[in-house]
Amino acid sequence: MLEHLPHWLGAALHNVRAGADKLIIAEPVLGRDYATIEVTSPAFANEGRIPPRFTADGDGVSPPLTWGAVPAGTLSVALVVEDADSPTPAPLVHAILWGLPADAGRIDEGAIVADAHPDGSGVGRNSYLSQGWLAPDPPTGHGDHRYVFQVFALDCVAEDLGDGPGRGAVLNAIAGHVIGAGVLVGLYSRGEPAGVVPDDGAPVIA
């Protein structure tokens, strides 16, 4: 949808951004008293450019993701991917996974799909109201977008959130249960060289 905006409109909206302070990891109900988890990807470095293969300009499959040790007491893991720079009131949600096993440690390339997962995890709805990976498709001329992969270690086993829960349902389910969290930021833009990452002072942990 946003990729169809003309370059002149994307450029005009350059400073219209949701903001990292509205990411789920910045929600006050999650608190800040938790351990830091290292999140990486073999496909791109932190604050590096996401390869087109994982975007709407390529195959549009979800990228591989790995994370380090989770805190003692972790019973499940959740993942939320959001675009901090979408020209919308709130960040666009690109993926939600919940109920991942505590020892999962990784998500394989192309694994964020609507099909049933043998490990018992569930796939939530993205901002386009479909289950699975919403491939990055920033407006041409809008500059770099930060796609923030947020991993949460929880001290609970995920409850039944129904078929394809949205961001609000997942936030309510993990509030008060986050004992570890980490982020990986991937950049993508269209129609221009990669630029400077906006510094909006948000409390996003490295």
mmCIF file of C-alpha atoms in Angstrom:
data_model
loop_
_atom_site.group_PDB
_atom_site.id
_atom_site.type_symbol
_atom_site.label_atom_id
_atom_site.label_comp_id
_atom_site.label_asym_id
_atom_site.label_seq_id
_atom_site.Cartn_x
_atom_site.Cartn_y
_atom_site.Cartn_z
ATOM 1 C CA MET A 1 0.000 0.000 0.000
ATOM 2 C CA LEU A 2 2.555 2.620 1.119
ATOM 3 C CA GLU A 3 4.941 1.631 -1.670
ATOM 4 C CA HIS A 4 2.492 3.088 -4.180
ATOM 5 C CA LEU A 5 2.873 6.642 -2.891
ATOM 6 C CA PRO A 6 4.664 8.820 -5.482
ATOM 7 C CA HIS A 7 8.213 9.923 -4.715
ATOM 8 C CA TRP A 8 7.203 13.569 -4.224
ATOM 9 C CA LEU A 9 4.636 12.611 -1.591
ATOM 10 C CA GLY A 10 7.035 10.298 0.189
ATOM 11 C CA ALA A 11 9.583 13.113 0.325
ATOM 12 C CA ALA A 12 6.935 15.551 1.599
ATOM 13 C CA LEU A 13 6.105 13.114 4.405
ATOM 14 C CA HIS A 14 9.772 12.632 5.332
ATOM 15 C CA ASN A 15 9.320 14.013 8.846
ATOM 16 C CA VAL A 16 5.972 12.301 9.433
ATOM 17 C CA ARG A 17 6.918 9.183 11.399
ATOM 18 C CA ALA A 18 5.255 7.063 14.052
ATOM 19 C CA GLY A 19 8.327 7.203 16.312
ATOM 20 C CA ALA A 20 10.296 4.612 18.249
ATOM 21 C CA ASP A 21 8.710 5.860 21.459
ATOM 22 C CA LYS A 22 5.499 4.132 20.318
ATOM 23 C CA LEU A 23 7.053 0.700 19.794
ATOM 24 C CA ILE A 24 5.654 -2.084 21.953
ATOM 25 C CA ILE A 25 8.938 -2.346 23.875
ATOM 26 C CA ALA A 26 8.505 1.284 24.969
ATOM 27 C CA GLU A 27 5.022 0.682 26.394
ATOM 28 C CA PRO A 28 5.033 1.721 30.094
ATOM 29 C CA VAL A 29 3.025 -1.355 31.138
ATOM 30 C CA LEU A 30 6.028 -3.537 30.306
ATOM 31 C CA GLY A 31 8.286 -1.691 32.739
ATOM 32 C CA ARG A 32 12.069 -1.585 32.357
ATOM 33 C CA ASP A 33 13.199 -3.997 35.066
ATOM 34 C CA TYR A 34 14.284 -6.860 32.837
ATOM 35 C CA ALA A 35 17.443 -8.469 31.494
ATOM 36 C CA THR A 36 18.825 -7.602 28.063
ATOM 37 C CA ILE A 37 18.781 -10.293 25.389
ATOM 38 C CA GLU A 38 21.144 -10.124 22.417
ATOM 39 C CA VAL A 39 19.187 -10.354 19.149
ATOM 40 C CA THR A 40 20.981 -10.894 15.821
ATOM 41 C CA SER A 41 20.371 -12.084 12.276
ATOM 42 C CA PRO A 42 22.722 -13.848 9.866
ATOM 43 C CA ALA A 43 21.076 -11.785 7.097
ATOM 44 C CA PHE A 44 21.924 -8.250 8.287
ATOM 45 C CA ALA A 45 23.730 -6.393 11.070
ATOM 46 C CA ASN A 46 22.058 -4.268 13.708
ATOM 47 C CA GLU A 47 21.132 -0.965 12.028
ATOM 48 C CA GLY A 48 22.261 -2.516 8.741
ATOM 49 C CA ARG A 49 20.253 -2.689 5.531
ATOM 50 C CA ILE A 50 17.738 -5.510 5.191
ATOM 51 C CA PRO A 51 18.423 -7.437 1.950
ATOM 52 C CA PRO A 52 15.663 -6.934 -0.669
ATOM 53 C CA ARG A 53 14.886 -10.670 -0.532
ATOM 54 C CA PHE A 54 13.025 -10.071 2.730
ATOM 55 C CA THR A 55 11.062 -7.047 1.467
ATOM 56 C CA ALA A 56 8.245 -6.329 -0.958
ATOM 57 C CA ASP A 57 10.930 -5.677 -3.591
ATOM 58 C CA GLY A 58 12.052 -9.311 -3.416
ATOM 59 C CA ASP A 59 10.599 -12.637 -2.367
ATOM 60 C CA GLY A 60 9.045 -11.067 0.717
ATOM 61 C CA VAL A 61 9.965 -13.928 3.062
ATOM 62 C CA SER A 62 10.714 -13.299 6.735
ATOM 63 C CA PRO A 63 14.413 -13.062 7.646
ATOM 64 C CA PRO A 64 16.214 -15.510 9.944
ATOM 65 C CA LEU A 65 16.592 -14.374 13.538
ATOM 66 C CA THR A 66 18.621 -15.593 16.504
ATOM 67 C CA TRP A 67 18.870 -14.530 20.120
ATOM 68 C CA GLY A 68 21.131 -15.273 23.045
ATOM 69 C CA ALA A 69 20.472 -16.754 26.457
ATOM 70 C CA VAL A 70 17.182 -15.851 28.091
ATOM 71 C CA PRO A 71 16.879 -15.251 31.858
ATOM 72 C CA ALA A 72 16.276 -18.081 34.308
ATOM 73 C CA GLY A 73 12.561 -18.522 34.775
ATOM 74 C CA THR A 74 11.679 -17.924 31.121
ATOM 75 C CA LEU A 75 8.738 -20.114 30.137
ATOM 76 C CA SER A 76 7.998 -18.728 26.667
ATOM 77 C CA VAL A 77 9.174 -16.148 24.145
ATOM 78 C CA ALA A 78 7.293 -13.646 21.994
ATOM 79 C CA LEU A 79 8.372 -11.631 18.947
ATOM 80 C CA VAL A 80 6.890 -8.397 17.642
ATOM 81 C CA VAL A 81 8.281 -6.620 14.553
ATOM 82 C CA GLU A 82 7.274 -2.997 13.969
ATOM 83 C CA ASP A 83 8.189 -0.165 11.603
ATOM 84 C CA ALA A 84 9.126 2.792 13.801
ATOM 85 C CA ASP A 85 9.152 5.189 10.827
ATOM 86 C CA SER A 86 5.874 4.478 9.076
ATOM 87 C CA PRO A 87 3.983 7.720 8.226
ATOM 88 C CA THR A 88 1.142 6.615 10.466
ATOM 89 C CA PRO A 89 -0.008 7.509 14.002
ATOM 90 C CA ALA A 90 1.418 4.245 15.373
ATOM 91 C CA PRO A 91 4.171 1.927 14.097
ATOM 92 C CA LEU A 92 3.040 -0.605 11.520
ATOM 93 C CA VAL A 93 3.130 -4.166 12.837
ATOM 94 C CA HIS A 94 5.012 -6.493 10.468
ATOM 95 C CA ALA A 95 4.923 -9.709 12.480
ATOM 96 C CA ILE A 96 3.780 -11.227 15.767
ATOM 97 C CA LEU A 97 4.833 -14.612 17.134
ATOM 98 C CA TRP A 98 3.832 -15.749 20.597
ATOM 99 C CA GLY A 99 4.232 -18.909 22.651
ATOM 100 C CA LEU A 100 7.693 -19.763 21.313
ATOM 101 C CA PRO A 101 9.492 -22.322 23.527
ATOM 102 C CA ALA A 102 11.916 -20.863 26.058
ATOM 103 C CA ASP A 103 14.802 -22.712 24.411
ATOM 104 C CA ALA A 104 13.888 -21.828 20.809
ATOM 105 C CA GLY A 105 16.791 -19.398 20.313
ATOM 106 C CA ARG A 106 16.027 -18.789 16.659
ATOM 107 C CA ILE A 107 13.482 -18.343 13.902
ATOM 108 C CA ASP A 108 14.380 -19.743 10.506
ATOM 109 C CA GLU A 109 14.119 -17.833 7.243
ATOM 110 C CA GLY A 110 10.580 -17.843 5.906
ATOM 111 C CA ALA A 111 9.147 -19.277 9.134
ATOM 112 C CA ILE A 112 6.747 -16.433 9.942
ATOM 113 C CA VAL A 113 3.722 -17.720 8.064
ATOM 114 C CA ALA A 114 0.096 -18.337 8.921
ATOM 115 C CA ASP A 115 0.438 -22.132 8.869
ATOM 116 C CA ALA A 116 0.320 -24.108 12.123
ATOM 117 C CA HIS A 117 3.647 -24.280 13.943
ATOM 118 C CA PRO A 118 4.703 -27.673 15.341
ATOM 119 C CA ASP A 119 6.324 -26.044 18.400
ATOM 120 C CA GLY A 120 2.934 -24.768 19.540
ATOM 121 C CA SER A 121 3.638 -21.105 18.870
ATOM 122 C CA GLY A 122 1.007 -18.835 17.364
ATOM 123 C CA VAL A 123 1.129 -16.229 14.608
ATOM 124 C CA GLY A 124 -0.613 -12.918 15.155
ATOM 125 C CA ARG A 125 -2.092 -10.355 12.800
ATOM 126 C CA ASN A 126 0.038 -7.659 11.203
ATOM 127 C CA SER A 127 -1.226 -4.157 10.448
ATOM 128 C CA TYR A 128 -2.743 -5.345 7.180
ATOM 129 C CA LEU A 129 -4.895 -7.754 9.254
ATOM 130 C CA SER A 130 -3.295 -10.894 7.856
ATOM 131 C CA GLN A 131 -1.324 -13.557 9.675
ATOM 132 C CA GLY A 132 2.342 -13.916 8.855
ATOM 133 C CA TRP A 133 5.170 -11.656 7.718
ATOM 134 C CA LEU A 134 4.298 -8.247 6.260
ATOM 135 C CA ALA A 135 7.257 -7.521 3.992
ATOM 136 C CA PRO A 136 8.768 -4.015 4.338
ATOM 137 C CA ASP A 137 7.407 -1.646 1.676
ATOM 138 C CA PRO A 138 8.290 1.932 2.705
ATOM 139 C CA PRO A 139 7.167 4.882 0.563
ATOM 140 C CA THR A 140 9.632 5.933 -2.105
ATOM 141 C CA GLY A 141 11.500 9.057 -1.034
ATOM 142 C CA HIS A 142 10.585 8.740 2.638
ATOM 143 C CA GLY A 143 14.106 7.851 3.796
ATOM 144 C CA ASP A 144 15.272 5.008 5.996
ATOM 145 C CA HIS A 145 12.714 3.035 7.944
ATOM 146 C CA ARG A 146 13.689 1.190 11.117
ATOM 147 C CA TYR A 147 12.178 -2.282 11.277
ATOM 148 C CA VAL A 148 12.516 -3.241 14.931
ATOM 149 C CA PHE A 149 12.582 -6.950 15.822
ATOM 150 C CA GLN A 150 11.593 -7.116 19.510
ATOM 151 C CA VAL A 151 12.113 -10.347 21.435
ATOM 152 C CA PHE A 152 10.470 -10.807 24.847
ATOM 153 C CA ALA A 153 11.282 -13.502 27.404
ATOM 154 C CA LEU A 154 8.212 -14.197 29.548
ATOM 155 C CA ASP A 155 7.751 -15.809 32.945
ATOM 156 C CA CYS A 156 4.525 -17.423 31.778
ATOM 157 C CA VAL A 157 3.317 -19.865 29.182
ATOM 158 C CA ALA A 158 1.282 -18.017 26.589
ATOM 159 C CA GLU A 159 -2.428 -18.207 27.118
ATOM 160 C CA ASP A 160 -4.801 -19.016 24.292
ATOM 161 C CA LEU A 161 -5.068 -15.697 22.470
ATOM 162 C CA GLY A 162 -7.377 -17.024 19.794
ATOM 163 C CA ASP A 163 -6.810 -17.109 16.064
ATOM 164 C CA GLY A 164 -4.434 -14.354 14.939
ATOM 165 C CA PRO A 165 -4.255 -11.969 17.905
ATOM 166 C CA GLY A 166 -3.356 -8.365 17.215
ATOM 167 C CA ARG A 167 -0.852 -6.086 18.913
ATOM 168 C CA GLY A 168 -3.231 -5.021 21.673
ATOM 169 C CA ALA A 169 -4.079 -8.579 22.699
ATOM 170 C CA VAL A 170 -0.411 -9.571 22.790
ATOM 171 C CA LEU A 171 0.538 -6.459 24.769
ATOM 172 C CA ASN A 172 -2.145 -7.230 27.354
ATOM 173 C CA ALA A 173 -0.969 -10.849 27.567
ATOM 174 C CA ILE A 174 2.726 -10.040 28.141
ATOM 175 C CA ALA A 175 2.255 -7.021 30.442
ATOM 176 C CA GLY A 176 3.702 -7.861 33.849
ATOM 177 C CA HIS A 177 5.447 -10.962 32.522
ATOM 178 C CA VAL A 178 8.507 -9.606 30.660
ATOM 179 C CA ILE A 179 11.747 -10.696 32.377
ATOM 180 C CA GLY A 180 14.055 -10.206 29.389
ATOM 181 C CA ALA A 181 13.950 -8.282 26.117
ATOM 182 C CA GLY A 182 16.146 -7.303 23.202
ATOM 183 C CA VAL A 183 15.922 -5.648 19.818
ATOM 184 C CA LEU A 184 17.484 -5.870 16.391
ATOM 185 C CA VAL A 185 17.004 -2.938 14.011
ATOM 186 C CA GLY A 186 17.059 -3.434 10.253
ATOM 187 C CA LEU A 187 16.911 -0.509 7.821
ATOM 188 C CA TYR A 188 15.207 -0.269 4.454
ATOM 189 C CA SER A 189 14.363 2.569 2.073
ATOM 190 C CA ARG A 190 13.261 3.050 -1.501
ATOM 191 C CA GLY A 191 14.389 5.349 -4.281
ATOM 192 C CA GLU A 192 17.394 6.881 -2.500
ATOM 193 C CA PRO A 193 20.651 5.994 -0.766
ATOM 194 C CA ALA A 194 20.417 4.902 2.856
ATOM 195 C CA GLY A 195 20.333 7.958 5.103
ATOM 196 C CA VAL A 196 20.670 8.790 8.757
ATOM 197 C CA VAL A 197 18.660 6.914 11.342
ATOM 198 C CA PRO A 198 16.324 9.354 13.124
ATOM 199 C CA ASP A 199 17.286 10.072 16.722
ATOM 200 C CA ASP A 200 13.986 10.447 18.531
ATOM 201 C CA GLY A 201 15.331 9.631 21.964
ATOM 202 C CA ALA A 202 13.148 6.565 22.401
ATOM 203 C CA PRO A 203 14.004 4.056 25.135
ATOM 204 C CA VAL A 204 14.867 1.239 22.732
ATOM 205 C CA ILE A 205 17.469 -1.078 24.222
ATOM 206 C CA ALA A 206 20.440 -2.275 22.203
#
